[in-house]
mmCIF file of C-alpha atoms in Angstrom:
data_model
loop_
_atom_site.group_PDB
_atom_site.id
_atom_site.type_symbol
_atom_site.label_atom_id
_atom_site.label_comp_id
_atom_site.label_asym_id
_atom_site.label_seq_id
_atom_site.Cartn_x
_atom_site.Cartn_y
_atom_site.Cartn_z
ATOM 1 C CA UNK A 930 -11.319 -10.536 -29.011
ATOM 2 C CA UNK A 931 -13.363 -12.772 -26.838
ATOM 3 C CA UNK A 932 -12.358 -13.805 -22.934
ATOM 4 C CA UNK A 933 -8.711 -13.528 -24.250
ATOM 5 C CA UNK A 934 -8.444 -16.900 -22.497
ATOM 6 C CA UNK A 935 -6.233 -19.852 -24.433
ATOM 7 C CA UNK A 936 -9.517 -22.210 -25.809
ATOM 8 C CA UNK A 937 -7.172 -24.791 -23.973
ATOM 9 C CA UNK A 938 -8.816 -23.284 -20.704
ATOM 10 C CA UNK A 939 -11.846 -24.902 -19.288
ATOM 11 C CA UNK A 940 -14.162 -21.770 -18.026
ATOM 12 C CA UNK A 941 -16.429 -24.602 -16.520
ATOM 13 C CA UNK A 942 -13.646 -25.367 -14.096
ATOM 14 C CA UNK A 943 -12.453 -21.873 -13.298
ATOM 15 C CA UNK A 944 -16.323 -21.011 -12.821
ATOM 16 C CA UNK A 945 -16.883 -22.384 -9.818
ATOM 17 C CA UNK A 946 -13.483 -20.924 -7.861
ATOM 18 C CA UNK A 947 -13.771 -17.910 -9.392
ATOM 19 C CA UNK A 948 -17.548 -17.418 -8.276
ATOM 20 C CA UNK A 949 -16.513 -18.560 -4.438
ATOM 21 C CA UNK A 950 -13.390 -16.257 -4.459
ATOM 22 C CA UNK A 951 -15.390 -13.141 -5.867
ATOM 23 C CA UNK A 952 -18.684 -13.662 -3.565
ATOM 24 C CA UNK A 953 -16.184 -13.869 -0.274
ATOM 25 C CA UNK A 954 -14.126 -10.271 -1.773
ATOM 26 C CA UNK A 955 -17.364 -8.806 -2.278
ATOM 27 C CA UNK A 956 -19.069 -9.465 0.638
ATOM 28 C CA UNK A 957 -16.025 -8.147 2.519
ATOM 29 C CA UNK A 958 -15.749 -5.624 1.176
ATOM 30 C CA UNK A 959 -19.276 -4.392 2.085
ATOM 31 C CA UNK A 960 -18.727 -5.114 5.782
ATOM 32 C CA UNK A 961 -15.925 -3.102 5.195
ATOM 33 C CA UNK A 962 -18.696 -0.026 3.788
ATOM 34 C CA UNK A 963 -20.072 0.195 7.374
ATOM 35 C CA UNK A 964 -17.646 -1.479 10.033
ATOM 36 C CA UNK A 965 -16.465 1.180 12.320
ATOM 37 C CA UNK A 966 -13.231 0.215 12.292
ATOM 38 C CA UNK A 967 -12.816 -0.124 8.366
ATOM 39 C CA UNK A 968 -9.816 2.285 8.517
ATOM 40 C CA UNK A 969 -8.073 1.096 11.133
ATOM 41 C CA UNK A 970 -8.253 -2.096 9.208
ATOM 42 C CA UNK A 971 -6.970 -0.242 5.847
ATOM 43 C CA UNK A 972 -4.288 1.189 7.502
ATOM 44 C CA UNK A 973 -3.290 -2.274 9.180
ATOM 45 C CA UNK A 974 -3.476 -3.840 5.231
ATOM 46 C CA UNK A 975 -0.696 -1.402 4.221
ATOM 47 C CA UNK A 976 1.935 -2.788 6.559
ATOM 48 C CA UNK A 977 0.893 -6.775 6.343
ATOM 49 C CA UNK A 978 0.813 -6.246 2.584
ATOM 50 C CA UNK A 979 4.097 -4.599 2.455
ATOM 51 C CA UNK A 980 5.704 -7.096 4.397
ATOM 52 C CA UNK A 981 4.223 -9.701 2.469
ATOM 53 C CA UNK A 982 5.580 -8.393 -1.032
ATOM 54 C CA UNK A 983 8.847 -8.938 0.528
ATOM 55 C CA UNK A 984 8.298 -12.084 1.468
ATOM 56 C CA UNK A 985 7.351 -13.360 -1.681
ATOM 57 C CA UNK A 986 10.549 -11.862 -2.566
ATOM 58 C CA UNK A 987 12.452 -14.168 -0.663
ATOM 59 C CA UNK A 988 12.942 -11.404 1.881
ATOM 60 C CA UNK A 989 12.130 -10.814 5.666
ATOM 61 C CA UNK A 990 10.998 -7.947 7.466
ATOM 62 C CA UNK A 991 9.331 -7.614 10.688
ATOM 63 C CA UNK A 992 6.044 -5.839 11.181
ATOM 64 C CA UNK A 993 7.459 -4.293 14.235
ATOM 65 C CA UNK A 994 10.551 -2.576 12.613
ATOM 66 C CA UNK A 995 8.437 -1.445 9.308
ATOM 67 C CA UNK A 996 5.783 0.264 11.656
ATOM 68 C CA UNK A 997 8.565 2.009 13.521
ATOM 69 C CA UNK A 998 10.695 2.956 10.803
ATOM 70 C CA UNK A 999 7.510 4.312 8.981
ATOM 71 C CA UNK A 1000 6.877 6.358 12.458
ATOM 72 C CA UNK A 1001 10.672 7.774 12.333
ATOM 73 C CA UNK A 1002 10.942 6.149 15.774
ATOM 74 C CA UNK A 1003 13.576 2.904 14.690
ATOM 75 C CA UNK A 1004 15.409 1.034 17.112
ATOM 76 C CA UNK A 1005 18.485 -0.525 14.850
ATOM 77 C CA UNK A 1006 19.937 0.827 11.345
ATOM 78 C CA UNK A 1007 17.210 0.011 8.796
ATOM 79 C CA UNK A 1008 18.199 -2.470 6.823
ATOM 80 C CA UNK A 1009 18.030 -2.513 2.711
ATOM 81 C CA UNK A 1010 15.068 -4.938 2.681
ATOM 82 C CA UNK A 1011 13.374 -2.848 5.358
ATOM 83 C CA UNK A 1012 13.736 -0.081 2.937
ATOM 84 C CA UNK A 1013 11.787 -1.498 0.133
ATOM 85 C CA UNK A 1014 9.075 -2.941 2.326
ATOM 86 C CA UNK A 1015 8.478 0.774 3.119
ATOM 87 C CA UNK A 1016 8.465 1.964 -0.569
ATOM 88 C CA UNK A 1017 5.925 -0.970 -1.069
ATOM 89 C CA UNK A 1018 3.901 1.236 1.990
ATOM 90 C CA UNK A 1019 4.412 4.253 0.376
ATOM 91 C CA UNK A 1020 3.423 3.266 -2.917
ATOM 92 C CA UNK A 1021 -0.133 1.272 -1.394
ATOM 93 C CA UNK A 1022 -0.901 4.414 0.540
ATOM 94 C CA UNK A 1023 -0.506 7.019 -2.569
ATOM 95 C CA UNK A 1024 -2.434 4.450 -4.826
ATOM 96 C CA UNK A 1025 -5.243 3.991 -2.012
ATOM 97 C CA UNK A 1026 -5.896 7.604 -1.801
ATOM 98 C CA UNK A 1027 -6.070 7.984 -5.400
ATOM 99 C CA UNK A 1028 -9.286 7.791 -7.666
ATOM 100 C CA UNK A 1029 -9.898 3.654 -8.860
ATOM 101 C CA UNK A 1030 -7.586 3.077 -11.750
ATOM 102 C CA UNK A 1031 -5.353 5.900 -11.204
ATOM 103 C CA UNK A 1032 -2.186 3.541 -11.095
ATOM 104 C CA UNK A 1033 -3.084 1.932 -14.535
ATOM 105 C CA UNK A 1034 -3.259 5.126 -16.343
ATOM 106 C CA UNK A 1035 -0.264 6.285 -18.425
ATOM 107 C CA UNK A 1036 0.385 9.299 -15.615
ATOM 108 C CA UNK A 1037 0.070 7.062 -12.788
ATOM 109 C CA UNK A 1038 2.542 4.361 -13.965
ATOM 110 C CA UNK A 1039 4.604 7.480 -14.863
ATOM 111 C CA UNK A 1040 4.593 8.285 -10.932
ATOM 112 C CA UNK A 1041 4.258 5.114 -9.561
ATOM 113 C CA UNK A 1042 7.730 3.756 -11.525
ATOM 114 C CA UNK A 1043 9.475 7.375 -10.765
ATOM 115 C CA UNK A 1044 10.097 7.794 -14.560
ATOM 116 C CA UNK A 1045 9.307 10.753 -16.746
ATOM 117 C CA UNK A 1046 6.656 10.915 -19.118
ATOM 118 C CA UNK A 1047 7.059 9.110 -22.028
ATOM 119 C CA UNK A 1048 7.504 10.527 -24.854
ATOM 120 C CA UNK A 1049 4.978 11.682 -27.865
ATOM 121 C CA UNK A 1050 2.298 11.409 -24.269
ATOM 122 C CA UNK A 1051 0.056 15.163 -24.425
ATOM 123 C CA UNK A 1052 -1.500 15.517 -21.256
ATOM 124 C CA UNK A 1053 -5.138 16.467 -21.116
ATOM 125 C CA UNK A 1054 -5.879 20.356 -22.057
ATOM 126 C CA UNK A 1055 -7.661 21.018 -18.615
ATOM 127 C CA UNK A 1056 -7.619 24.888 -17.345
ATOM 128 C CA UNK A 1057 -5.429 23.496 -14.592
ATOM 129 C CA UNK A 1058 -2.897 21.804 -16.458
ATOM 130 C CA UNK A 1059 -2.637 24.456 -18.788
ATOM 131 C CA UNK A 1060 -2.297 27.193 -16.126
ATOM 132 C CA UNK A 1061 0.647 25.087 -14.658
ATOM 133 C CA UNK A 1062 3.549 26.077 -15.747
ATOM 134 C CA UNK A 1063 2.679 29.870 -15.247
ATOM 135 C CA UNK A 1064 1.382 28.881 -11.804
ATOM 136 C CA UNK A 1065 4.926 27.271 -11.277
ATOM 137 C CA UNK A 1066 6.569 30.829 -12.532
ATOM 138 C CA UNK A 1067 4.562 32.740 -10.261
ATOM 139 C CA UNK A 1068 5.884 30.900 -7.059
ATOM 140 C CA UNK A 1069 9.273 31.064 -8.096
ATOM 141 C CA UNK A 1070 8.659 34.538 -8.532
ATOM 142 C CA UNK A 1071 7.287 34.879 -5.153
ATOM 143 C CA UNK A 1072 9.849 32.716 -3.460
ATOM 144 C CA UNK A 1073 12.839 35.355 -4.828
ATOM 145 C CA UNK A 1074 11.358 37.987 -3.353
ATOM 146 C CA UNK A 1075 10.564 36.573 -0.181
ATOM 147 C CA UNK A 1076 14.318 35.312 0.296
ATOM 148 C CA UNK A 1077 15.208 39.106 -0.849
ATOM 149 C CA UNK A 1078 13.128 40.870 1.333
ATOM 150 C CA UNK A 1079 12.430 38.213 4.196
ATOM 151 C CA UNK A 1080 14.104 38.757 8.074
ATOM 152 C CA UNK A 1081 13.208 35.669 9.615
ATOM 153 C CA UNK A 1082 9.744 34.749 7.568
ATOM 154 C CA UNK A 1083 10.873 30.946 7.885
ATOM 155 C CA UNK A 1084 7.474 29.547 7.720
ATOM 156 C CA UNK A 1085 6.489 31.663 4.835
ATOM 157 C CA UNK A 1086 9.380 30.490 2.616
ATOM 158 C CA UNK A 1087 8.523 26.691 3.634
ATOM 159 C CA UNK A 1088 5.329 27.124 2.591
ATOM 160 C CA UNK A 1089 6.519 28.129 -0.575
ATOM 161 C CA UNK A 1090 8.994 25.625 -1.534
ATOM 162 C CA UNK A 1091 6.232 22.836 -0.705
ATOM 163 C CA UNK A 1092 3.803 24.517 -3.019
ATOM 164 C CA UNK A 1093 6.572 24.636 -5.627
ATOM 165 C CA UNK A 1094 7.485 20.931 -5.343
ATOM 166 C CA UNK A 1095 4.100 20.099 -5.301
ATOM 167 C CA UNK A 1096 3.663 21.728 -8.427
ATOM 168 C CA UNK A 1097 6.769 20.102 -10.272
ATOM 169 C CA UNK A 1098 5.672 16.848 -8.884
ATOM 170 C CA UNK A 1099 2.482 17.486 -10.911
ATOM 171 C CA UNK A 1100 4.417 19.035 -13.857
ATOM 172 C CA UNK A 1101 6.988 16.651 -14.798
ATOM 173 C CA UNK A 1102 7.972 13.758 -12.168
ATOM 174 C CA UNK A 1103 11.698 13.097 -11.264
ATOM 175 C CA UNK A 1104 13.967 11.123 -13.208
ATOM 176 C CA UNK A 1105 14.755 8.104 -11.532
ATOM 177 C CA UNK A 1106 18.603 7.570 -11.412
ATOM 178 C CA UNK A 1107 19.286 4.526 -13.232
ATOM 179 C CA UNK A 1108 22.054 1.759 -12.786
ATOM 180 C CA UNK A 1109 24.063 2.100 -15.926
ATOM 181 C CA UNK A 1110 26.746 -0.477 -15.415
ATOM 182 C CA UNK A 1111 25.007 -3.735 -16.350
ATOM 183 C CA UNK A 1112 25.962 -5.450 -13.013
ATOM 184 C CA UNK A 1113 22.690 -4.955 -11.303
ATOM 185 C CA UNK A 1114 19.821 -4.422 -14.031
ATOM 186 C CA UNK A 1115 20.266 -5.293 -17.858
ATOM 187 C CA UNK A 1116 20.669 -2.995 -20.149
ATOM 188 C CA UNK A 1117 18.745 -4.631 -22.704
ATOM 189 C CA UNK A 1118 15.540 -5.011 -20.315
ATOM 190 C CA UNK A 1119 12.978 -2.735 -22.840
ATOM 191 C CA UNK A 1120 11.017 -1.626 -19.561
ATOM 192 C CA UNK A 1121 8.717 0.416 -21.709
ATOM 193 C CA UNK A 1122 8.082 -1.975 -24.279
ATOM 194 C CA UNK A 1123 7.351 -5.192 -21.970
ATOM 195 C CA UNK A 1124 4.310 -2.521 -20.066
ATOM 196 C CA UNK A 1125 2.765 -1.525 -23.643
ATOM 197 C CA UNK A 1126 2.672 -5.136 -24.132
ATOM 198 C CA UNK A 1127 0.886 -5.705 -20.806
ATOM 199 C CA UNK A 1128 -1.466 -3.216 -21.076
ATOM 200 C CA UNK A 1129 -2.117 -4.301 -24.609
ATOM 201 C CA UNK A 1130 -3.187 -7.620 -22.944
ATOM 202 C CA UNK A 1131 -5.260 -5.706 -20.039
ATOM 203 C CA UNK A 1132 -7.029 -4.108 -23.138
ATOM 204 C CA UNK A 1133 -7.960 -7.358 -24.413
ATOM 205 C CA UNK A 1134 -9.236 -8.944 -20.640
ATOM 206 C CA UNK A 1135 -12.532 -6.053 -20.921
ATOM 207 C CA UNK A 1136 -14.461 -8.706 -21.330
ATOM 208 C CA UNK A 1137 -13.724 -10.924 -18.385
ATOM 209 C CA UNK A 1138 -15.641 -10.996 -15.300
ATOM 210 C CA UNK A 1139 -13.693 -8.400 -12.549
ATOM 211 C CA UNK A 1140 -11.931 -11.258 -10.497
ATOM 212 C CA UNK A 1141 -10.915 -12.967 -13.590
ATOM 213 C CA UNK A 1142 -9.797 -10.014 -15.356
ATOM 214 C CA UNK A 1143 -7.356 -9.482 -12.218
ATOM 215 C CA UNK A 1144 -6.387 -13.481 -12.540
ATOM 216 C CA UNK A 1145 -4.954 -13.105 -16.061
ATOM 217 C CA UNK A 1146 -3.477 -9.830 -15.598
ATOM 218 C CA UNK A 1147 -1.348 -10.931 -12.858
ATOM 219 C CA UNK A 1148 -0.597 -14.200 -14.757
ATOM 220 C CA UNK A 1149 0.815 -12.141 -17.541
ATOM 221 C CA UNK A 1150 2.680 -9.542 -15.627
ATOM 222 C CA UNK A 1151 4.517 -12.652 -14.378
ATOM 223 C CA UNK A 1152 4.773 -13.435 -18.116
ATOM 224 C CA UNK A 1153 6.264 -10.633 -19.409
ATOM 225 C CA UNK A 1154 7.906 -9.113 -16.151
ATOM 226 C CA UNK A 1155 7.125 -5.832 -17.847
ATOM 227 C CA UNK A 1156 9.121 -4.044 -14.401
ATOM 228 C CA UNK A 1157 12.582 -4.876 -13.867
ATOM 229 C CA UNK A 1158 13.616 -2.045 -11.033
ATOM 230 C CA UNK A 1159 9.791 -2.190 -8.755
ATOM 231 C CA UNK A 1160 8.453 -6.163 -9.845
ATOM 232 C CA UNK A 1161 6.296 -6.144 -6.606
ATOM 233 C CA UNK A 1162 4.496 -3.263 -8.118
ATOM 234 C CA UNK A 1163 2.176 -5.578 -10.353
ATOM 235 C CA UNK A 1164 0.231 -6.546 -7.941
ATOM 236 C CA UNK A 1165 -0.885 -3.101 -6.215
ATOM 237 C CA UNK A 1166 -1.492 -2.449 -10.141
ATOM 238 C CA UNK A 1167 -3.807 -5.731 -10.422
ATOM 239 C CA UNK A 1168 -5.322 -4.633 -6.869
ATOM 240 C CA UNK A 1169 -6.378 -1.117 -7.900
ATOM 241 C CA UNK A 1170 -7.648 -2.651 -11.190
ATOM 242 C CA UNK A 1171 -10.361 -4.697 -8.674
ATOM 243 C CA UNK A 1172 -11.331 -1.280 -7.681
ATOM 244 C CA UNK A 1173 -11.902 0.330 -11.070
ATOM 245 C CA UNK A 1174 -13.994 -2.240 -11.869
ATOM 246 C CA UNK A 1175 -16.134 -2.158 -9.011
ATOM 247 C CA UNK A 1176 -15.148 -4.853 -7.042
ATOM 248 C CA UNK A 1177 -13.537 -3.677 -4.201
ATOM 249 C CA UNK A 1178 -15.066 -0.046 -3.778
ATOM 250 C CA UNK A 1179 -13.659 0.345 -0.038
ATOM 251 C CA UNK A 1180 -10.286 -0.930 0.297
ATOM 252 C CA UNK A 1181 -7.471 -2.003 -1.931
ATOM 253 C CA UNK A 1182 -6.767 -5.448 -1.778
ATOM 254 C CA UNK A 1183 -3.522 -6.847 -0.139
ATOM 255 C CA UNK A 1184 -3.252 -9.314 -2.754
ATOM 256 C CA UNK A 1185 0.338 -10.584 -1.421
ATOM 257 C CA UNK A 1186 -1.119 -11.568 2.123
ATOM 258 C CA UNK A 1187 -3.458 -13.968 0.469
ATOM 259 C CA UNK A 1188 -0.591 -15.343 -1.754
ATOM 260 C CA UNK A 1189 1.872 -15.608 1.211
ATOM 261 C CA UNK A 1190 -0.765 -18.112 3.666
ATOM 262 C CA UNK A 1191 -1.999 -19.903 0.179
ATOM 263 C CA UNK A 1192 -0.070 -23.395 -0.003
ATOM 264 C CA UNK A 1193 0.235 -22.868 -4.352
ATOM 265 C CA UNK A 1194 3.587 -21.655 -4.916
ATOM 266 C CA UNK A 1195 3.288 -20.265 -8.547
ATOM 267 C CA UNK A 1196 5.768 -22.142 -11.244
ATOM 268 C CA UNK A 1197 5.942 -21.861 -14.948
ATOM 269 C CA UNK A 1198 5.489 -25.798 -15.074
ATOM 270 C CA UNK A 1199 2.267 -24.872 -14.126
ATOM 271 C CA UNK A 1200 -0.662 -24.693 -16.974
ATOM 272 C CA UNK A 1201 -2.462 -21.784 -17.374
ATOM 273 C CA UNK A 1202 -5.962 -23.219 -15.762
ATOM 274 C CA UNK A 1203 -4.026 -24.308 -12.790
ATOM 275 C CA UNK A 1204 -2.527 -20.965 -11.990
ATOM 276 C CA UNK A 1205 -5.961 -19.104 -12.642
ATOM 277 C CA UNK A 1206 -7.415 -21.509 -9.736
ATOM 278 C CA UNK A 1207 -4.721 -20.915 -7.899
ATOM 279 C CA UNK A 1208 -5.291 -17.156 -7.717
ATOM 280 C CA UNK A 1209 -8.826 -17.841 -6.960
ATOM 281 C CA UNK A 1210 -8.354 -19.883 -4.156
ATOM 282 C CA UNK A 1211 -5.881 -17.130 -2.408
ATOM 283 C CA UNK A 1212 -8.232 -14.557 -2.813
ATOM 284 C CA UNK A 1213 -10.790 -16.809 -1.004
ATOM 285 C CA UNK A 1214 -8.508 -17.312 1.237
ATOM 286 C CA UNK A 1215 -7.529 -13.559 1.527
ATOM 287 C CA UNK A 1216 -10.845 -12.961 1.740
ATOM 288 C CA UNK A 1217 -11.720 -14.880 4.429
ATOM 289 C CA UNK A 1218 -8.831 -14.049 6.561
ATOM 290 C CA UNK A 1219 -9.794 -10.350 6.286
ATOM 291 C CA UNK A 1220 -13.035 -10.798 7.824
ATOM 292 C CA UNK A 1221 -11.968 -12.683 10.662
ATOM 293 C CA UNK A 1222 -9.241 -9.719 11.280
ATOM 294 C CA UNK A 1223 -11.851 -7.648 11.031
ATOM 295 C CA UNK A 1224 -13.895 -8.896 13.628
ATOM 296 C CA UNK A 1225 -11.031 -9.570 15.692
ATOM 297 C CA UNK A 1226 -10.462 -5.498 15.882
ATOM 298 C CA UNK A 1227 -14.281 -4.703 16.382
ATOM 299 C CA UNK A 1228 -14.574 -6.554 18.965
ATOM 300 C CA UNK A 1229 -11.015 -5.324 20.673
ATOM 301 C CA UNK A 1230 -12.635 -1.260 19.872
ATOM 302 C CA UNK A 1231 -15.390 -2.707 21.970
ATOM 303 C CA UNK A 1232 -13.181 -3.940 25.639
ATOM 304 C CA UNK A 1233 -11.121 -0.653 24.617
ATOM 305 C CA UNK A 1234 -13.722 1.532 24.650
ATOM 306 C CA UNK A 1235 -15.213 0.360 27.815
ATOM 307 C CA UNK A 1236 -11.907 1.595 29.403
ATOM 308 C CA UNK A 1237 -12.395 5.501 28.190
ATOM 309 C CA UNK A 1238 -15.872 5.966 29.890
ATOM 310 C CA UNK A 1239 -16.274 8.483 32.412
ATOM 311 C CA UNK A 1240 -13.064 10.289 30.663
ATOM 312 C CA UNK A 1241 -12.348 13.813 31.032
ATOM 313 C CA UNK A 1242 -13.246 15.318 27.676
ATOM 314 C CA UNK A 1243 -9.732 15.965 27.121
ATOM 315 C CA UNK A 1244 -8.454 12.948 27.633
ATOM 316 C CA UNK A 1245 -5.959 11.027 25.034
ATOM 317 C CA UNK A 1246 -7.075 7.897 25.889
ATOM 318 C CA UNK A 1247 -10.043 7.420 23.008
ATOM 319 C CA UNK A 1248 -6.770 8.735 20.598
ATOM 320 C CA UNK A 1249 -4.816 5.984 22.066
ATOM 321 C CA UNK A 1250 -7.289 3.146 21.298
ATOM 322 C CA UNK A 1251 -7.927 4.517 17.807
ATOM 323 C CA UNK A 1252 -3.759 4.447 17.214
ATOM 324 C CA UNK A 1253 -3.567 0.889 18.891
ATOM 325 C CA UNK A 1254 -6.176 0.215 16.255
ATOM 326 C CA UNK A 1255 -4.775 1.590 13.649
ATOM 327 C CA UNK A 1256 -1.190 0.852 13.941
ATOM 328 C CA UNK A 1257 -0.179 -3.149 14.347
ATOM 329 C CA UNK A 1258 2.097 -2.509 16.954
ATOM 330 C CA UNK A 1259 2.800 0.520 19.193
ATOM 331 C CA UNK A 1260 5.938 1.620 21.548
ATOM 332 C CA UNK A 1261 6.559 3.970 24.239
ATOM 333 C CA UNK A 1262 8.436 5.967 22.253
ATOM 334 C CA UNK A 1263 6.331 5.665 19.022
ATOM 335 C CA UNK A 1264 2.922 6.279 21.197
ATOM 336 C CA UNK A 1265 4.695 9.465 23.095
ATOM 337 C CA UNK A 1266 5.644 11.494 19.329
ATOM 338 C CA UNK A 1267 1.921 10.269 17.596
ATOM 339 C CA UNK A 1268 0.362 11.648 20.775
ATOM 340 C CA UNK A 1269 2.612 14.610 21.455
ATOM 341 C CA UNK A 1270 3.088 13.667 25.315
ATOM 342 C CA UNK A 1271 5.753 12.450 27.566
ATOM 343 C CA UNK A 1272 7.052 9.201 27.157
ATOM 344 C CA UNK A 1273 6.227 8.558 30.921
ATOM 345 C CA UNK A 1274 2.560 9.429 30.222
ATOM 346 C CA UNK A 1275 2.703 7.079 27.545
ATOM 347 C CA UNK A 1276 3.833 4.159 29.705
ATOM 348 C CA UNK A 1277 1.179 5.174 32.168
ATOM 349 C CA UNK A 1278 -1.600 5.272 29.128
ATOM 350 C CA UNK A 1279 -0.374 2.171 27.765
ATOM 351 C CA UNK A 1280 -0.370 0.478 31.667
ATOM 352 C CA UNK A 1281 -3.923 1.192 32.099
ATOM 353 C CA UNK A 1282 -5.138 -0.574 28.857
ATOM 354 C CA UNK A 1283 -2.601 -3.726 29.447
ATOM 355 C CA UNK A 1284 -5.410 -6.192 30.157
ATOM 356 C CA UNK A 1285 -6.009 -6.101 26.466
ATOM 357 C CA UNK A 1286 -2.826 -5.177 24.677
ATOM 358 C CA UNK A 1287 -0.300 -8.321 24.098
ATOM 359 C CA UNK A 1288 3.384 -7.324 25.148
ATOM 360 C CA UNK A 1289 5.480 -8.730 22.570
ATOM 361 C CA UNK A 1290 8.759 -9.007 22.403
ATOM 362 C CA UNK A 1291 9.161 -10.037 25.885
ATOM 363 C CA UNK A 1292 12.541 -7.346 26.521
ATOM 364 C CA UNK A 1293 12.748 -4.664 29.211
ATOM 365 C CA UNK A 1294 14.105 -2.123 26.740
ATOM 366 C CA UNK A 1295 12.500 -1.681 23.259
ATOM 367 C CA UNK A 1296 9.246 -3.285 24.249
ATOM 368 C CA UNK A 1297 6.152 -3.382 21.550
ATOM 369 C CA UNK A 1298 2.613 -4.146 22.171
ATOM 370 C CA UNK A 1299 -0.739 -5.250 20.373
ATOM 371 C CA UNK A 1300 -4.408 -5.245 20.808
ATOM 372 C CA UNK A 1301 -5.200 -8.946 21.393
#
């Protein structure tokens, strides 16, 4: 079918962005390969990019309360839109520790939108999907007898009802409760239909160049607004379809951080060409910002690290620059349950490195910090 590109669009104009935008991701991305500090930085993407989906929502959350509410350590009721902005975390961490491509295929979307399989779907006659279902049997199995015969076996039991949900997660995934009243979603919105349509188009796209391919696919998600109940999930789709084409082997790209600090604010008055340019230019931008971040924590690893020398082997300190790394923010409270220690011993670990952590919030109580 050719570029799948409108002949109304001038490929000599989108050339050049396109070119600038997808040298800058790639050569990112292999700093990324060998920086020592490439997952503290991937880990750091998941939050900024979650937050960022919800600001391009028209919603605000705060780093801060998103890292502590992801820790189980939240100081105030979460509220709805701090909610989402963790399912947005969830959702980039299973898709990041999946195999490139995973979220576009027909199982993955299955997971990803918390529906069941569609219909008239077979699922691949592998040994180990066709031993599931007796595999599921036999835990059952084993799980009645254990609650028969058991005095106490606790972790035994708990064991078993993680391998069975595990199983059933792999079997058949939950139907997601649906609003039924017409008041919040419509009822005529053919959810199914609009994503066949949309990865009809991605079928046609083979032929663009990676970055471009990810350009138009975005552009006609926005189209078609193939998900009415998770829209912020198109672009973790459009991100992991970077990776399955080989242009982001080593991270998945926080496509909504780019879009958030990029001065283009998408509208359908907007032509096509204009749009495509648009998404090139915050990927540049994304880019670009990304590398500077990630020099930014190599060189904070660096001061850090000078502080752990002549350590006691057993000291928590090297942990406790790798989690001030890895996390955007840390508390007392937050440090003391990811370490396992007193939350006195974390004040005292956290005193000793304050030359180069940044005290933010400027309270007495509730008090967060970062690496500067």
């Amino acid at each position: 079918m050719g570029l799948a590109l409108p002949a109304s669009v001038s490929f000599e104009r989108l050339q050049a962005p396109f070119e600038s935008a997808s040298d800058a991701l790639a050569r990112f991305d292999e700093r990324l390969r060998s920086s020592p500090v490439a997952e503290a930085f991937v880990l750091r993407a998941h939050f900024h990019d979650a937050c960022a989906a919800l600001w391009c929502a028209g919603e605000f959350v705060q780093l801060e309360d998103l890292v502590l509410h992801d820790a189980g350590t939240d100081v105030r009721t979460p509220t709805h839109e701090l909610v989402r902005a963790h399912a947005v975390l969830l959702t980039r961490r299973r898709i990041a520790d999946r195999e490139p491509g995973w979220a576009l295929t027909i199982e993955g979307l299955a997971g990803l939108r918390g529906v069941s399989r569609p219909q008239g779907i077979l699922l691949e006659a592998t040994a180990a999907g066709s031993g599931a279902l007796e595999d599921e049997d036999a835990v059952e199995d084993e799980l009645e007898t254990v609650w028969r015969s058991s005095s106490g076996e606790f972790d035994e039991i708990d064991e078993l009802l993680a391998r069975t949900s595990r199983l059933a997660e792999r079997i058949a995934p939950v139907q997601r409760k649906r609003d039924d009243s017409g008041l919040v979603y419509d009822e005529d919105w053919d959810e199914e239909g609009r994503l066949a349509e949309w990865r009809e188009r991605l079928g046609d796209m083979t032929n663009l160049p990676p970055l471009m391919t990810a350009g138009a696919a975005l552009d006609a998600r926005e189209e078609i607004e193939p998900l009415q109940h998770s829209p912020w999930l198109g672009s973790l789709l459009v991100a992991d379809l970077l990776r399955r084409r080989g242009k982001t082997l080593h991270h998945l790209s926080a496509l909504q951080a780019g879009f958030r600090h990029a001065k283009y604010r998408r509208s359908r008055q907007s032509d096509l060409e204009s749009r495509m340019i648009a998404f090139a230019r915050a990927v540049e931008l994304m880019a670009k910002a990304d590398s500077k971040e990630l020099d930014r924590l190599t060189l904070a690893r660096e001061l850090l690290l000078r502080k752990c020398k002549d350590r006691r082997t057993n000291s928590r300190l090297p942990r406790f620059v790798d989690l001030c790394l890895e996390s955007p923010v840390v508390t007392v409270p937050f440090v003391a349950k990811e370490l396992r220690m007193s939350q006195q011993a974390a004040t005292t670990m956290i005193d000793e490195l304050s030359s180069n952590l940044r005290e933010l919030t400027g309270r007495r109580r509730y008090r967060a910090w970062a690496v500067i």
